XYZ file of C-alpha atoms in Angstrom:
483
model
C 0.000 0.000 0.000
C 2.843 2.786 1.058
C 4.792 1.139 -2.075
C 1.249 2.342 -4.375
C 0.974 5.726 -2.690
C 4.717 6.326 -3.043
C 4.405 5.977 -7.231
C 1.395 7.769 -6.937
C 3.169 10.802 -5.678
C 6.295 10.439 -7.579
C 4.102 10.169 -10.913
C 2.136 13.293 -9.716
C 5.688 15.423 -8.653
C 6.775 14.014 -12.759
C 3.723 15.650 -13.791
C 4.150 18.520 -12.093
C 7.786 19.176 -13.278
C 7.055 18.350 -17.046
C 4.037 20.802 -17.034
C 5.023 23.458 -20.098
C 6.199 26.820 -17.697
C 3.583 29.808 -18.110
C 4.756 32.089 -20.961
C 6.294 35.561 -20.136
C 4.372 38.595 -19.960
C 5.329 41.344 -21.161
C 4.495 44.898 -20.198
C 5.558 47.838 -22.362
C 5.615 51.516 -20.895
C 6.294 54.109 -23.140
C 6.090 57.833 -21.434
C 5.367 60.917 -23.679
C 7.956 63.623 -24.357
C 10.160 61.988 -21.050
C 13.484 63.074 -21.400
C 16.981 61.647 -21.114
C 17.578 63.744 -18.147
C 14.291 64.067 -16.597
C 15.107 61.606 -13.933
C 17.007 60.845 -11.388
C 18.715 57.610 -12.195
C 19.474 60.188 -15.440
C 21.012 63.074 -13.626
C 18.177 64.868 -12.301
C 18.268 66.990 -8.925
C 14.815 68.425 -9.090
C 12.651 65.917 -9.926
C 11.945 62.853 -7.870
C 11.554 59.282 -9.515
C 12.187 57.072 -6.365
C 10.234 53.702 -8.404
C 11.858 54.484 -11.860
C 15.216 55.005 -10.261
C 14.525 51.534 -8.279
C 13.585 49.722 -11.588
C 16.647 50.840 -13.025
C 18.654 49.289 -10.076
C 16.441 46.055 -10.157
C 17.354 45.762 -14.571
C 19.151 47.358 -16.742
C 19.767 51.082 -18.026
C 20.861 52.188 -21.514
C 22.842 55.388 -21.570
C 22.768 55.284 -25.368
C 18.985 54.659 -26.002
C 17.450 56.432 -29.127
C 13.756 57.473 -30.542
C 13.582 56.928 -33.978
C 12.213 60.249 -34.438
C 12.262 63.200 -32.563
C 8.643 63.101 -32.003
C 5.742 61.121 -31.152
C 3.778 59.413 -34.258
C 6.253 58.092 -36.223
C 8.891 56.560 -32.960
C 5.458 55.043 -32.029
C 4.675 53.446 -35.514
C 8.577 52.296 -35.330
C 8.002 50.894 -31.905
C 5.432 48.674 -33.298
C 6.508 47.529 -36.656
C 10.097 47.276 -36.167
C 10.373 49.393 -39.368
C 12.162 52.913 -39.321
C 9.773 56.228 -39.679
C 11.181 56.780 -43.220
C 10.265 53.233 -44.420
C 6.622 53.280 -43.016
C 6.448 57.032 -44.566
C 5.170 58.071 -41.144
C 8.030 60.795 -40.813
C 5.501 63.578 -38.866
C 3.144 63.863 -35.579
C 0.019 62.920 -37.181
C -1.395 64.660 -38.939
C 1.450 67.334 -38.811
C 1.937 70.471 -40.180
C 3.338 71.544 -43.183
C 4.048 75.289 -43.836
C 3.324 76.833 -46.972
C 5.421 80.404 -46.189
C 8.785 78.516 -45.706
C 12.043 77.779 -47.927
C 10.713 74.020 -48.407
C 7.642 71.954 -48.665
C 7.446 68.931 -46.155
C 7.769 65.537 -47.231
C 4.067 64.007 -47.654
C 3.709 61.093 -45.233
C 0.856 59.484 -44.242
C -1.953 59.707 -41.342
C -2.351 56.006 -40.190
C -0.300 52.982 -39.297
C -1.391 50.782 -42.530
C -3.054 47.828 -41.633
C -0.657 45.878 -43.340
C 1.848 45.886 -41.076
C 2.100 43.349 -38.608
C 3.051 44.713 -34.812
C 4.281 42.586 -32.037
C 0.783 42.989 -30.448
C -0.456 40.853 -33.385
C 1.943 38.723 -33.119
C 1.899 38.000 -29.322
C -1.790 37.628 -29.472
C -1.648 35.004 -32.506
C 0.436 33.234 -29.395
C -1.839 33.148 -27.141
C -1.454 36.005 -25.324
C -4.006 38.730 -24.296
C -3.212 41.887 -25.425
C -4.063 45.463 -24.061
C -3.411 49.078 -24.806
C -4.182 51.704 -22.320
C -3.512 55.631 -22.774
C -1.926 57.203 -26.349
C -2.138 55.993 -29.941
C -1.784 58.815 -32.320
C -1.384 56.736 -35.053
C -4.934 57.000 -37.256
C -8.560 57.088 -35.881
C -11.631 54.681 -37.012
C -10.488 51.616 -38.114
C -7.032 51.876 -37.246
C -7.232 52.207 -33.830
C -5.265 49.690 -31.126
C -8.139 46.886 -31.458
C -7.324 46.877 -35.620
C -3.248 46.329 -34.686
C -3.567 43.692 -32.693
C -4.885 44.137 -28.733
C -7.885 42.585 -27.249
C -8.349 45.885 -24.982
C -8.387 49.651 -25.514
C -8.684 52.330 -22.807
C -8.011 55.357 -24.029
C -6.503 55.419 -27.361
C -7.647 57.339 -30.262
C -6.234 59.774 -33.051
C -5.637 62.654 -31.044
C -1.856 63.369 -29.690
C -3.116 65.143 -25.875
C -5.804 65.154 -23.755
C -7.789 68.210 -23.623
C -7.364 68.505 -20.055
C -5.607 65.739 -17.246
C -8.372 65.884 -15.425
C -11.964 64.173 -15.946
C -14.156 63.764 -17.698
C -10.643 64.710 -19.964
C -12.443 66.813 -22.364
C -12.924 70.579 -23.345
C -16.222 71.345 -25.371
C -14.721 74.988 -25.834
C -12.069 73.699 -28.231
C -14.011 71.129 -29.959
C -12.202 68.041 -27.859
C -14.234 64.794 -27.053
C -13.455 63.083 -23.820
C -10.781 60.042 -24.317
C -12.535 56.577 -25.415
C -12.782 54.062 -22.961
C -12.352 56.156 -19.614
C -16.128 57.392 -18.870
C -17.093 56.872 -15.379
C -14.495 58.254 -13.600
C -14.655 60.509 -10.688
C -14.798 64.671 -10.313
C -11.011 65.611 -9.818
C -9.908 62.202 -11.267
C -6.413 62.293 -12.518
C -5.571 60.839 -15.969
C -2.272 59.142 -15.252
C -3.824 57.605 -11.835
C -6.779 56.448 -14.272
C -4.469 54.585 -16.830
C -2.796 52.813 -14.254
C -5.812 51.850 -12.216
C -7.085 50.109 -15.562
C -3.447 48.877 -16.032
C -3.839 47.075 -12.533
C -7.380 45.709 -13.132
C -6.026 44.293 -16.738
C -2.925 42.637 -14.651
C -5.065 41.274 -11.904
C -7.665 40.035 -14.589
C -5.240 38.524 -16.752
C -2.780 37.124 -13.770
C -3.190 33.474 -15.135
C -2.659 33.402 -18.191
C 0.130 35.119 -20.394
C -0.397 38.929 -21.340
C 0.781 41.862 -23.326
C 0.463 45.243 -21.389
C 0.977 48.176 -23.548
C 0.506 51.393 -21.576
C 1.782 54.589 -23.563
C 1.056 57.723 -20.807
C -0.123 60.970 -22.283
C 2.132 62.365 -19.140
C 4.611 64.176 -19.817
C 2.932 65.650 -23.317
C 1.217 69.533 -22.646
C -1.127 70.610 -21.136
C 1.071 70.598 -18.092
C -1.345 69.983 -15.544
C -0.724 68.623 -12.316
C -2.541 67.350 -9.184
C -2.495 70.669 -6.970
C -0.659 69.281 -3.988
C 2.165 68.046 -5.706
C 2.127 71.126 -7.880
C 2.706 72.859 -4.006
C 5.616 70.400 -3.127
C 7.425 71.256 -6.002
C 6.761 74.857 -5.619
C 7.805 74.815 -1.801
C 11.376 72.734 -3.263
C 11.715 75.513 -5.537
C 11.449 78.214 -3.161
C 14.155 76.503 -0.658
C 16.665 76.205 -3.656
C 19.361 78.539 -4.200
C 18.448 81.197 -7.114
C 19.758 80.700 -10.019
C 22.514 82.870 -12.172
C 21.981 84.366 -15.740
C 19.969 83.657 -18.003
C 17.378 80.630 -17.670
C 17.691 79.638 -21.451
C 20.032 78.834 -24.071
C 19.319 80.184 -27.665
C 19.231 77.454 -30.267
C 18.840 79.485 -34.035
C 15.761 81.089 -33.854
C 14.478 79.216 -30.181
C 15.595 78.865 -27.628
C 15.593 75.940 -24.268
C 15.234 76.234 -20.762
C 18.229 76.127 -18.953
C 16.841 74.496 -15.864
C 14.538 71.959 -14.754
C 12.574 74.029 -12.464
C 8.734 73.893 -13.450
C 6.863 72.608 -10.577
C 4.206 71.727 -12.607
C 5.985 69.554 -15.063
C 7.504 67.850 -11.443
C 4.512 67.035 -10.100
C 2.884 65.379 -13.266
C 6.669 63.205 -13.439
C 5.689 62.190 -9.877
C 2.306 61.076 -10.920
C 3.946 58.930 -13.471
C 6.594 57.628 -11.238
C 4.228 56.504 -8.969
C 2.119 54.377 -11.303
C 5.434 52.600 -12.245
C 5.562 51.607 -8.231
C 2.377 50.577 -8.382
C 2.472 47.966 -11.218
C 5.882 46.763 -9.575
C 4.572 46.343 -6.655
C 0.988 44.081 -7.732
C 3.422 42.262 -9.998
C 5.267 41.305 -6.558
C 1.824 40.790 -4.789
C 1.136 38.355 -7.699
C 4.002 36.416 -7.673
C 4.492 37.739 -11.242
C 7.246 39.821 -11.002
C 10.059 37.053 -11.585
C 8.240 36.357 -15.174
C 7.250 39.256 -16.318
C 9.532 41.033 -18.810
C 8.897 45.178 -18.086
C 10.142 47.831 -20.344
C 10.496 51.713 -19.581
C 10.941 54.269 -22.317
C 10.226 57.490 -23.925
C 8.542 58.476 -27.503
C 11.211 61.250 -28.579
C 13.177 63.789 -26.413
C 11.987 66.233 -23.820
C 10.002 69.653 -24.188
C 12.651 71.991 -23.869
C 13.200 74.228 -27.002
C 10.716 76.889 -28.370
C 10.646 79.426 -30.544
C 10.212 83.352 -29.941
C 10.452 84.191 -26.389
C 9.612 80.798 -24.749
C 10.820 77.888 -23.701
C 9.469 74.331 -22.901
C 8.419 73.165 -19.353
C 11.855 70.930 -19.002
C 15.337 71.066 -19.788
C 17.540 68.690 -21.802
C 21.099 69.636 -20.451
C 23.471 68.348 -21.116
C 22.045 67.478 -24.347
C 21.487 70.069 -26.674
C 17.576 71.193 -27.710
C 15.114 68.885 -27.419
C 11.775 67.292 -28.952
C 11.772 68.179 -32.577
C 15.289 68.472 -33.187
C 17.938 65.777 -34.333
C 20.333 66.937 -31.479
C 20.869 65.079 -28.787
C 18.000 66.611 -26.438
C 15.292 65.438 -29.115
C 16.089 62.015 -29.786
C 17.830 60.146 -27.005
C 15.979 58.726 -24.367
C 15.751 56.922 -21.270
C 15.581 53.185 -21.410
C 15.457 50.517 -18.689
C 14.629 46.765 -18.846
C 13.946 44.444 -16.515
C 13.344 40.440 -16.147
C 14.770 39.192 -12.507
C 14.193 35.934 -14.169
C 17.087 36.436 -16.971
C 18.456 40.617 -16.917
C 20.849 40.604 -13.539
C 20.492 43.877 -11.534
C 22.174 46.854 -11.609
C 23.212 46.612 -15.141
C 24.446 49.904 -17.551
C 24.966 49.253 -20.809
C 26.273 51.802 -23.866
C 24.934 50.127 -26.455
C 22.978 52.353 -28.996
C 19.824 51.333 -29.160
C 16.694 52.459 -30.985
C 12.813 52.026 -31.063
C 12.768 49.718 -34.337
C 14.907 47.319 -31.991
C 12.428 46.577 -29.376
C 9.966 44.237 -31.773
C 12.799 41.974 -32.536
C 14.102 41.844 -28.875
C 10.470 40.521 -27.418
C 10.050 38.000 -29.821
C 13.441 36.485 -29.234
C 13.386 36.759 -25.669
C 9.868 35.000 -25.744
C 11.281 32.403 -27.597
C 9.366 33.062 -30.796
C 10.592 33.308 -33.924
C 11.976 35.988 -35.843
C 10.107 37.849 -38.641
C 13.002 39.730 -40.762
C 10.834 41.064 -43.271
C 8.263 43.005 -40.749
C 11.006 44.137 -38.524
C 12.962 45.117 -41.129
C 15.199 47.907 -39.608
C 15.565 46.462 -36.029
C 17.640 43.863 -34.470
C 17.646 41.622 -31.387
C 19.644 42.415 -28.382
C 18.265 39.731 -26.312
C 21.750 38.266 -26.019
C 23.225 41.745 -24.880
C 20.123 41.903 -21.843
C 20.625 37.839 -20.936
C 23.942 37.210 -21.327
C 25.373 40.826 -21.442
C 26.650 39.551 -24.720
C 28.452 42.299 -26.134
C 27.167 43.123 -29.877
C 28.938 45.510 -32.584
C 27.431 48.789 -32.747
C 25.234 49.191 -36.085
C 24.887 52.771 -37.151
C 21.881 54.763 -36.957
C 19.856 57.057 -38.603
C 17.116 59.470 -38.636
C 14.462 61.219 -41.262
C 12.705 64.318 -40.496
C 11.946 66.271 -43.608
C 9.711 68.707 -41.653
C 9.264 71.749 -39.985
C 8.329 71.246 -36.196
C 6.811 73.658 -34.053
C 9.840 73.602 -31.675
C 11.844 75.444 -34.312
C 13.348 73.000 -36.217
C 14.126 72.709 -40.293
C 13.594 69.584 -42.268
C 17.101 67.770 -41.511
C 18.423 64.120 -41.055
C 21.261 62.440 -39.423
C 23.322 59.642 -38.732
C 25.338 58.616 -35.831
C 28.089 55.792 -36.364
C 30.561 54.826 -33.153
C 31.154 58.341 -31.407
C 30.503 60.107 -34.351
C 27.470 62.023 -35.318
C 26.374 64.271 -38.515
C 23.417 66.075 -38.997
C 22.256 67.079 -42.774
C 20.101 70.896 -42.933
C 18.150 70.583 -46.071
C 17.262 74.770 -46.060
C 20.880 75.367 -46.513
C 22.293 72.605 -47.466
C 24.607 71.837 -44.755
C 26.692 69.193 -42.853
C 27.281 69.253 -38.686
C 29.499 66.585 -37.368
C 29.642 65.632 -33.391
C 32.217 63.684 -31.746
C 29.684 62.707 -29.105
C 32.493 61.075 -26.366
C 34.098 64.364 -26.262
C 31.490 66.599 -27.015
C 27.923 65.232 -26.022
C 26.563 68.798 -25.914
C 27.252 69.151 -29.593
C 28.694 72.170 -29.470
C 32.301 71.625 -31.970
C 31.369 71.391 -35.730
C 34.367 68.874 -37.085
C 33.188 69.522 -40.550
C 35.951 71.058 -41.345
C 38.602 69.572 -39.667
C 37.382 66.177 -40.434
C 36.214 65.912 -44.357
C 37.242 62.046 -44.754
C 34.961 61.642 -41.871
C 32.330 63.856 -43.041
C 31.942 62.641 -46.302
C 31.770 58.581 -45.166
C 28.873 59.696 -42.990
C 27.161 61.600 -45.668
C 27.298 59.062 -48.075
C 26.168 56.513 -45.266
C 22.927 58.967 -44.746
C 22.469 59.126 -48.723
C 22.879 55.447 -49.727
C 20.664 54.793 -46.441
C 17.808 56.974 -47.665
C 17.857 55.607 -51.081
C 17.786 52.167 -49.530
C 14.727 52.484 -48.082
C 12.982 55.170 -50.421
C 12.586 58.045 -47.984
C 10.221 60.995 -49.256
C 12.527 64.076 -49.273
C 11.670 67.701 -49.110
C 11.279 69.870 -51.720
C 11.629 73.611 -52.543
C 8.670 75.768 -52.065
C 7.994 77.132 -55.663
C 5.959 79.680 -54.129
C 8.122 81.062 -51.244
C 9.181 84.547 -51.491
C 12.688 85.540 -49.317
C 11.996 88.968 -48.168
């Protein structure tokens, strides 16, 4: 009898062991307008990310993380597809602007991520897994909306780039704005970032069984900068108690010019408010037992809101980067970027690898075990090995397309950055910048010049790349008249 009961168990244990392991799940954060030095783990002294900076500790950071487009629409489209901006011809914010009084014409791009394209939220939920999208799309309205690309679940996506207001019902009959899909019922005073991540936590609790895709894309940090009122006070008492600054409080950049200093309590508090839904999903995944297999990614769309034209600025600062959302410097294209999986990405990890948004599909499908699709994430590449083995992987060079003009100031321009070095292309004048970025991360020393060889490899790397992959250029503005 104990001999029967003893193969009982051990065939039970046997069972046990060869049951297949629950698949990862994956969430994806992506933060609006964040910048590379808005927080702490990033240099900041004035705002306060106590969860981010713990999530950094707990994965790994990238120092040399990149949008692939210096703003929102098209680093989101790239994010998705695994296809560069200038390949998808989504090179603008949808729907853009495009300037008839100016030297050039913008490139014509389109309005909507084409349902052709496959995104990893397709793919994932072809798996198996249940997929959701809370907060900003921005990438085409009825019938290409988050539920035609792939996710189960949609709270709060639509075509429109900002909420009319952070606070519900999140709309503004004045200007014409309807509230956000998907979030009706809240509460007077209800905050739009706690919102998103209250649905983010009833999707995770929902879904705790059975593997899921989490894709929550804030509208924090994107204008209006609105903040809950108390924390609006903190940051205003914190700025009172800090020593006064010298000078000037901005930097002129051509015809804008950025803020010098990261001093708007506003823009603090609404950081906070983002920082603390990140501690809040960490800690339900740990309340779940989840957190071990659950693969969590932390990024930004494009670079921080810094540089304006005329007489302002934007509500943060990108220093030490130069400029900042709508520019090819620094301050509008590199990002913050933090992984973490305690089951596979050790702790406390920095890495310099350049990295960029069209990288990210190829990375979750190999780190989910799937397999690769080469010719929908055609401009990305894997660094699963670099996150799980710290594999070290030869740097690829980068580039970007932005044949526009951008409200921040800046001129239709492209660029390419290969090992430390970095050139930017001005199509208005038709003119070459080149950045050693070890020496010179501020971008401040123009080696055109003193470095032609150099110069002219990159520009023909920038060319041959935009043939390649048939990027729309800009053209001259028959009917502009230079007064």
């Amino acid at each position: 009898m104990n001999r029967l009961l003893a193969l009982i168990l051990l065939s039970c244990a046997s069972c046990q062991t060869n049951a297949p392991k629950k698949m990862p799940n994956v969430i994806f954060i992506l933060i609006d307008d964040l910048g590379w030095s808005d927080l702490s783990c990033y240099g900041s002294t004035f705002y306060e990310t106590p969860n981010i900076d713990q999530l950094a500790q707990e994965g790994i950071r990238f120092t040399d993380a990149y949008a692939s487009c210096p703003v929102c629409s098209p680093t989101r489209a790239s994010i998705l597809t695994g296809k560069h901006p200038a390949r998808l011809q989504i090179t603008d914010w949808i729907p853009g602007s495009d300037p008839k009084n100016r030297p050039l014409l913008g490139a014509q791009d389109l309005n909507e991520l084409p349902l052709s394209e496959i995104t990893f939220a397709e793919r994932l939920q072809e798996t198996g897994y249940e997929t959701a999208f809370l907060g900003k799309w921005h990438l085409g309205d009825t019938s290409y909306l988050p539920q035609d690309q792939g996710f189960d679940l949609n709270k709060g996506g639509h075509d429109a780039g900002q909420p009319a207001t952070y606070f519900y019902p999140y709309e503004n009959p004045k200007r014409g704005h309807l509230n956000v899909p998907g979030l009706q019922g809240g509460q007077a005073d209800e905050y739009l970032t706690d919102r998103l991540t209250e649905e983010s936590l009833t999707f995770i609790q929902k879904n705790q069984s059975q593997p899921f895709l989490l894709y929550l894309a804030h509208y924090a940090v994107h204008t209006p900068i609105e903040a809950k009122p108390a924390l609006v006070e903190k940051y205003t008492m914190k700025l009172d108690q800090s020593p006064p600054k010298a000078g000037l409080d901005y930097i002129p950049e051509r015809d804008s010019r950025s803020r010098k200093y990261q001093n708007n309590p506003s823009y603090a508090a609404m950081l906070q408010s983002v920082d603390e839904s990140i501690g809040q999903i960490q800690a339900q995944l740990q309340e779940l037992g989840l957190a071990e297999n659950t693969i969590l990614i932390f990024t930004s769309d494009n670079g921080g809101l810094s540089t304006l034209p005329s007489r302002r600025t934007g509500p943060t600062a990108s220093l030490p980067l130069r400029a900042g959302k709508g520019w090819l410097y620094e301050g509008g294209i590199r990002v913050p970027l933090i992984v973490k999986w305690p089951a596979t990405i050790d702790a406390g990890l920095q890495s310099n690898l350049p990295v960029t948004s069209t990288d990210f599909y190829p990375t979750i499908l190999e780190l989910l075990g799937l397999p690769l699709l080469p010719t929908q994430h055609a401009d990305g590449r894997s660094i699963a090995a670099h996150l799980s083995a710290q594999t070290e992987l030869e740097e690829q060079p980068l580039f970007w397309h932005f044949p526009h003009y951008h409200g921040s100031g800046n001129r239709p321009s492209a660029a390419v950055r290969q090992g430390d070095y970095k050139l930017i292309k001005w199509y208005e004048t038709d003119s070459l910048e080149l950045y050693n970025l070890t020496n010179d991360l501020a971008e401040q020393y123009n080696l055109v010049d003193s470095l032609p060889n150099k110069t002219q490899e990159l520009h023909q790397a920038l060319r041959s790349w935009q043939k390649g992959i048939g990027a729309t250029m800009p053209t001259k503005n028959p009917n502009y008249m230079n007064n």
